[in-house]
mmCIF file of C-alpha atoms in Angstrom:
data_model
loop_
_atom_site.group_PDB
_atom_site.id
_atom_site.type_symbol
_atom_site.label_atom_id
_atom_site.label_comp_id
_atom_site.label_asym_id
_atom_site.label_seq_id
_atom_site.Cartn_x
_atom_site.Cartn_y
_atom_site.Cartn_z
ATOM 1 C CA UNK X 10 0.000 0.000 0.000
ATOM 2 C CA UNK X 11 3.024 2.318 -0.044
ATOM 3 C CA UNK X 12 5.198 3.380 -3.005
ATOM 4 C CA UNK X 13 8.612 1.720 -3.173
ATOM 5 C CA UNK X 14 11.842 3.391 -4.255
ATOM 6 C CA UNK X 15 14.866 1.337 -5.304
ATOM 7 C CA UNK X 16 18.375 2.513 -4.368
ATOM 8 C CA UNK X 17 21.234 0.593 -6.098
ATOM 9 C CA UNK X 18 23.589 0.130 -3.145
ATOM 10 C CA UNK X 19 23.668 -3.673 -3.044
ATOM 11 C CA UNK X 20 26.146 -6.198 -4.439
ATOM 12 C CA UNK X 21 24.385 -7.272 -7.626
ATOM 13 C CA UNK X 22 21.824 -4.457 -8.064
ATOM 14 C CA UNK X 23 20.064 -6.570 -10.679
ATOM 15 C CA UNK X 24 16.516 -5.326 -10.185
ATOM 16 C CA UNK X 25 17.827 -1.748 -10.098
ATOM 17 C CA UNK X 26 19.897 -2.400 -13.208
ATOM 18 C CA UNK X 27 16.832 -3.694 -15.027
ATOM 19 C CA UNK X 28 15.204 -0.341 -14.231
ATOM 20 C CA UNK X 29 18.162 1.524 -15.733
ATOM 21 C CA UNK X 30 19.840 2.516 -12.470
ATOM 22 C CA UNK X 31 23.617 2.216 -12.219
ATOM 23 C CA UNK X 32 25.241 0.770 -9.070
ATOM 24 C CA UNK X 33 25.954 3.453 -6.515
ATOM 25 C CA UNK X 34 24.119 6.197 -8.415
ATOM 26 C CA UNK X 35 22.273 7.566 -5.415
ATOM 27 C CA UNK X 36 21.399 10.812 -7.195
ATOM 28 C CA UNK X 37 19.579 9.059 -10.030
ATOM 29 C CA UNK X 38 17.645 6.962 -7.527
ATOM 30 C CA UNK X 39 16.557 10.078 -5.627
ATOM 31 C CA UNK X 40 15.483 11.793 -8.847
ATOM 32 C CA UNK X 41 12.908 9.040 -9.336
ATOM 33 C CA UNK X 42 11.134 9.835 -6.094
ATOM 34 C CA UNK X 43 9.171 12.526 -7.918
ATOM 35 C CA UNK X 44 6.413 11.415 -10.238
ATOM 36 C CA UNK X 45 3.545 8.958 -10.288
ATOM 37 C CA UNK X 46 4.325 5.392 -9.097
ATOM 38 C CA UNK X 47 3.758 2.574 -11.581
ATOM 39 C CA UNK X 48 2.396 -0.848 -10.622
ATOM 40 C CA UNK X 49 4.735 -3.825 -11.018
ATOM 41 C CA UNK X 50 4.292 -7.496 -10.219
ATOM 42 C CA UNK X 51 5.686 -9.350 -7.213
ATOM 43 C CA UNK X 52 6.085 -13.040 -6.328
ATOM 44 C CA UNK X 53 4.723 -14.859 -3.287
ATOM 45 C CA UNK X 54 6.977 -17.817 -2.529
ATOM 46 C CA UNK X 55 6.374 -20.713 -0.129
ATOM 47 C CA UNK X 56 9.369 -22.892 0.784
ATOM 48 C CA UNK X 57 8.996 -26.620 1.413
ATOM 49 C CA UNK X 58 11.293 -29.180 3.038
ATOM 50 C CA UNK X 59 14.942 -28.844 3.994
ATOM 51 C CA UNK X 60 16.314 -26.540 6.660
ATOM 52 C CA UNK X 61 14.338 -23.451 5.580
ATOM 53 C CA UNK X 62 10.865 -24.939 5.145
ATOM 54 C CA UNK X 63 7.502 -23.462 6.090
ATOM 55 C CA UNK X 64 8.281 -19.865 5.307
ATOM 56 C CA UNK X 65 6.571 -17.506 2.889
ATOM 57 C CA UNK X 66 8.335 -14.540 1.290
ATOM 58 C CA UNK X 67 7.392 -11.738 -1.079
ATOM 59 C CA UNK X 68 9.959 -11.165 -3.839
ATOM 60 C CA UNK X 69 10.516 -8.523 -6.475
ATOM 61 C CA UNK X 70 13.195 -10.117 -8.634
ATOM 62 C CA UNK X 71 13.024 -13.898 -8.304
ATOM 63 C CA UNK X 72 14.510 -17.098 -6.931
ATOM 64 C CA UNK X 73 17.008 -19.740 -7.913
ATOM 65 C CA UNK X 74 17.690 -23.273 -6.734
ATOM 66 C CA UNK X 75 20.716 -25.459 -7.281
ATOM 67 C CA UNK X 76 23.988 -24.316 -8.842
ATOM 68 C CA UNK X 77 23.220 -20.596 -8.834
ATOM 69 C CA UNK X 78 22.139 -20.584 -5.184
ATOM 70 C CA UNK X 79 25.179 -22.619 -4.168
ATOM 71 C CA UNK X 80 27.534 -20.164 -5.858
ATOM 72 C CA UNK X 81 25.608 -17.258 -4.267
ATOM 73 C CA UNK X 82 26.440 -18.833 -0.908
ATOM 74 C CA UNK X 83 30.117 -18.648 -1.918
ATOM 75 C CA UNK X 84 30.004 -14.963 -2.869
ATOM 76 C CA UNK X 85 31.221 -13.749 0.555
ATOM 77 C CA UNK X 86 34.432 -15.719 -0.056
ATOM 78 C CA UNK X 87 35.214 -13.888 -3.318
ATOM 79 C CA UNK X 88 37.971 -11.246 -3.392
ATOM 80 C CA UNK X 89 36.553 -7.958 -2.150
ATOM 81 C CA UNK X 90 38.060 -5.954 -5.025
ATOM 82 C CA UNK X 91 35.970 -7.759 -7.658
ATOM 83 C CA UNK X 92 32.780 -6.026 -8.932
ATOM 84 C CA UNK X 93 29.373 -7.708 -8.677
ATOM 85 C CA UNK X 94 29.632 -9.709 -11.910
ATOM 86 C CA UNK X 95 33.251 -10.595 -11.247
ATOM 87 C CA UNK X 96 32.393 -11.935 -7.808
ATOM 88 C CA UNK X 97 29.616 -14.034 -9.335
ATOM 89 C CA UNK X 98 31.954 -15.478 -11.972
ATOM 90 C CA UNK X 99 34.598 -16.296 -9.338
ATOM 91 C CA UNK X 100 32.035 -18.082 -7.188
ATOM 92 C CA UNK X 101 30.680 -19.953 -10.211
ATOM 93 C CA UNK X 102 34.085 -21.355 -11.141
ATOM 94 C CA UNK X 103 34.783 -22.518 -7.585
ATOM 95 C CA UNK X 104 31.302 -24.091 -7.334
ATOM 96 C CA UNK X 105 31.914 -26.122 -10.503
ATOM 97 C CA UNK X 106 34.449 -28.210 -8.611
ATOM 98 C CA UNK X 107 31.610 -29.667 -6.532
ATOM 99 C CA UNK X 108 28.982 -29.924 -9.289
ATOM 100 C CA UNK X 109 26.258 -32.506 -8.666
ATOM 101 C CA UNK X 110 23.086 -33.255 -10.635
ATOM 102 C CA UNK X 111 19.858 -33.545 -8.661
ATOM 103 C CA UNK X 112 16.538 -34.646 -10.212
ATOM 104 C CA UNK X 113 13.945 -31.864 -10.301
ATOM 105 C CA UNK X 114 10.298 -31.671 -11.344
ATOM 106 C CA UNK X 115 9.179 -28.289 -12.655
ATOM 107 C CA UNK X 116 5.505 -27.511 -13.219
ATOM 108 C CA UNK X 117 3.929 -24.274 -14.456
ATOM 109 C CA UNK X 118 0.182 -23.776 -13.958
ATOM 110 C CA UNK X 119 -0.161 -27.496 -13.232
ATOM 111 C CA UNK X 120 1.584 -28.646 -16.435
ATOM 112 C CA UNK X 121 4.972 -30.342 -16.369
ATOM 113 C CA UNK X 122 7.774 -28.324 -17.915
ATOM 114 C CA UNK X 123 10.645 -30.673 -17.109
ATOM 115 C CA UNK X 124 11.497 -33.690 -14.973
ATOM 116 C CA UNK X 125 14.977 -35.102 -14.657
ATOM 117 C CA UNK X 126 18.545 -34.336 -13.588
ATOM 118 C CA UNK X 127 19.293 -30.625 -13.409
ATOM 119 C CA UNK X 128 21.827 -28.181 -12.018
ATOM 120 C CA UNK X 129 19.564 -25.157 -11.600
ATOM 121 C CA UNK X 130 16.016 -23.844 -11.779
ATOM 122 C CA UNK X 131 14.786 -20.268 -11.517
ATOM 123 C CA UNK X 132 11.387 -18.597 -11.153
ATOM 124 C CA UNK X 133 11.727 -14.957 -12.139
ATOM 125 C CA UNK X 134 9.789 -11.724 -12.119
ATOM 126 C CA UNK X 135 12.819 -9.674 -13.200
ATOM 127 C CA UNK X 136 15.311 -10.412 -15.951
ATOM 128 C CA UNK X 137 18.687 -10.593 -14.194
ATOM 129 C CA UNK X 138 20.635 -11.932 -11.250
ATOM 130 C CA UNK X 139 24.260 -12.355 -10.266
ATOM 131 C CA UNK X 140 25.292 -8.822 -11.160
ATOM 132 C CA UNK X 141 24.163 -8.907 -14.786
ATOM 133 C CA UNK X 142 23.465 -12.510 -15.859
ATOM 134 C CA UNK X 143 20.245 -12.357 -17.904
ATOM 135 C CA UNK X 144 18.709 -15.611 -16.673
ATOM 136 C CA UNK X 145 15.202 -14.609 -17.808
ATOM 137 C CA UNK X 146 15.487 -12.107 -20.679
ATOM 138 C CA UNK X 147 11.818 -12.574 -21.607
ATOM 139 C CA UNK X 148 10.562 -11.377 -18.203
ATOM 140 C CA UNK X 149 8.458 -8.242 -17.862
ATOM 141 C CA UNK X 150 7.603 -7.006 -14.356
ATOM 142 C CA UNK X 151 4.262 -5.672 -15.627
ATOM 143 C CA UNK X 152 2.960 -8.627 -17.658
ATOM 144 C CA UNK X 153 1.160 -10.474 -14.849
ATOM 145 C CA UNK X 154 3.123 -13.730 -15.271
ATOM 146 C CA UNK X 155 6.331 -15.251 -13.942
ATOM 147 C CA UNK X 156 9.014 -16.965 -15.996
ATOM 148 C CA UNK X 157 10.500 -20.364 -15.177
ATOM 149 C CA UNK X 158 13.903 -21.430 -16.515
ATOM 150 C CA UNK X 159 15.237 -24.954 -15.857
ATOM 151 C CA UNK X 160 18.386 -26.650 -17.123
ATOM 152 C CA UNK X 161 18.638 -30.247 -18.204
ATOM 153 C CA UNK X 162 21.548 -32.552 -17.291
ATOM 154 C CA UNK X 163 24.765 -30.602 -17.873
ATOM 155 C CA UNK X 164 28.414 -31.413 -17.280
ATOM 156 C CA UNK X 165 31.023 -28.923 -16.125
ATOM 157 C CA UNK X 166 31.948 -27.749 -19.614
ATOM 158 C CA UNK X 167 28.291 -27.450 -20.552
ATOM 159 C CA UNK X 168 27.611 -25.341 -17.453
ATOM 160 C CA UNK X 169 30.402 -22.958 -18.487
ATOM 161 C CA UNK X 170 28.891 -22.757 -21.961
ATOM 162 C CA UNK X 171 25.460 -22.103 -20.453
ATOM 163 C CA UNK X 172 26.859 -19.298 -18.307
ATOM 164 C CA UNK X 173 28.362 -17.699 -21.409
ATOM 165 C CA UNK X 174 24.912 -17.804 -23.023
ATOM 166 C CA UNK X 175 23.066 -16.592 -19.914
ATOM 167 C CA UNK X 176 25.252 -13.503 -19.566
ATOM 168 C CA UNK X 177 23.790 -11.830 -22.708
ATOM 169 C CA UNK X 178 20.477 -13.717 -22.413
ATOM 170 C CA UNK X 179 20.873 -15.997 -25.452
ATOM 171 C CA UNK X 180 20.112 -19.325 -23.788
ATOM 172 C CA UNK X 181 16.325 -19.704 -24.051
ATOM 173 C CA UNK X 182 16.523 -21.453 -27.431
ATOM 174 C CA UNK X 183 19.210 -23.867 -26.296
ATOM 175 C CA UNK X 184 18.090 -27.550 -26.238
ATOM 176 C CA UNK X 185 19.496 -27.923 -22.709
ATOM 177 C CA UNK X 186 17.244 -25.177 -21.335
ATOM 178 C CA UNK X 187 13.496 -25.372 -20.624
ATOM 179 C CA UNK X 188 11.389 -22.213 -20.308
ATOM 180 C CA UNK X 189 7.724 -21.327 -19.758
ATOM 181 C CA UNK X 190 5.562 -18.492 -18.442
ATOM 182 C CA UNK X 191 2.553 -18.788 -16.153
ATOM 183 C CA UNK X 192 0.884 -17.683 -12.933
ATOM 184 C CA UNK X 193 2.086 -20.435 -10.563
ATOM 185 C CA UNK X 194 5.328 -22.432 -10.570
ATOM 186 C CA UNK X 195 6.140 -25.559 -8.543
ATOM 187 C CA UNK X 196 9.736 -26.790 -8.229
ATOM 188 C CA UNK X 197 10.392 -30.078 -6.393
ATOM 189 C CA UNK X 198 13.872 -31.531 -5.892
ATOM 190 C CA UNK X 199 14.729 -35.148 -5.053
ATOM 191 C CA UNK X 200 16.932 -33.954 -2.176
ATOM 192 C CA UNK X 201 17.363 -30.602 -0.416
ATOM 193 C CA UNK X 202 19.024 -28.080 -2.708
ATOM 194 C CA UNK X 203 20.458 -24.611 -2.109
ATOM 195 C CA UNK X 204 17.902 -21.820 -2.505
ATOM 196 C CA UNK X 205 18.233 -18.060 -2.904
ATOM 197 C CA UNK X 206 15.365 -15.578 -2.687
ATOM 198 C CA UNK X 207 16.018 -12.200 -4.328
ATOM 199 C CA UNK X 208 19.721 -13.002 -4.118
ATOM 200 C CA UNK X 209 19.731 -13.926 -0.424
ATOM 201 C CA UNK X 210 20.670 -17.551 0.309
ATOM 202 C CA UNK X 211 18.198 -18.912 2.863
ATOM 203 C CA UNK X 212 19.441 -22.505 3.099
ATOM 204 C CA UNK X 213 18.519 -25.793 1.462
ATOM 205 C CA UNK X 214 14.965 -26.697 0.451
ATOM 206 C CA UNK X 215 13.181 -29.599 -1.205
ATOM 207 C CA UNK X 216 10.852 -27.385 -3.187
ATOM 208 C CA UNK X 217 9.132 -24.058 -3.655
ATOM 209 C CA UNK X 218 5.811 -22.738 -4.858
ATOM 210 C CA UNK X 219 5.915 -19.325 -6.538
ATOM 211 C CA UNK X 220 2.810 -17.324 -7.439
ATOM 212 C CA UNK X 221 2.755 -14.023 -9.309
ATOM 213 C CA UNK X 222 0.909 -11.095 -7.727
ATOM 214 C CA UNK X 223 0.051 -8.806 -10.662
ATOM 215 C CA UNK X 224 0.556 -5.112 -9.979
ATOM 216 C CA UNK X 225 1.126 -5.691 -6.269
ATOM 217 C CA UNK X 226 3.860 -3.071 -5.842
ATOM 218 C CA UNK X 227 3.682 0.659 -6.606
ATOM 219 C CA UNK X 228 7.203 1.377 -7.876
ATOM 220 C CA UNK X 229 8.455 4.946 -7.946
ATOM 221 C CA UNK X 230 9.280 5.752 -11.580
ATOM 222 C CA UNK X 231 9.679 2.072 -12.420
#
């Protein structure tokens, strides 16, 4: 019920970057406080199983499970002098050493999108995470739907190739990537898997349910 202003003072600043704000540009963020707020969508997420179960969160940008959440957990270990994207890349390379494939079932609006071994799955409202990796380039925060992106079984070299495609957002047509839009997404993993919500690692979970809330947030000059 209150307008929200975004200030890009975080590590990745991905939602702010999608809005055209540059990291650390406090002046530009303040200039957007004037004007009529615009409605944007949000996500309501319920976590199931694992060590972070039975919690419900409201998200603006999105969530990821598997490889991307595990490397997000490693971000604090990255050299402090690296920028947001550099820290993400460093964490990704170190996470590859411990790559494991876990079976996942992904459903969108009750229809199965993918079932099988996977390294990551994301349910997104925004387009980016990890300081500029365009995991969901087809997302629109005002279209009333969420976007689900799930990988198939990938080896270490294939994950590196996928990352190179995700950076500019050219991966949605790749045969190893599954994508669909809808109102409700269900992700269920065969064993607890690392989970991040809007870039914050909350622990390991067995599954999540994400529902889009159309126009739920009044964003200042979004």
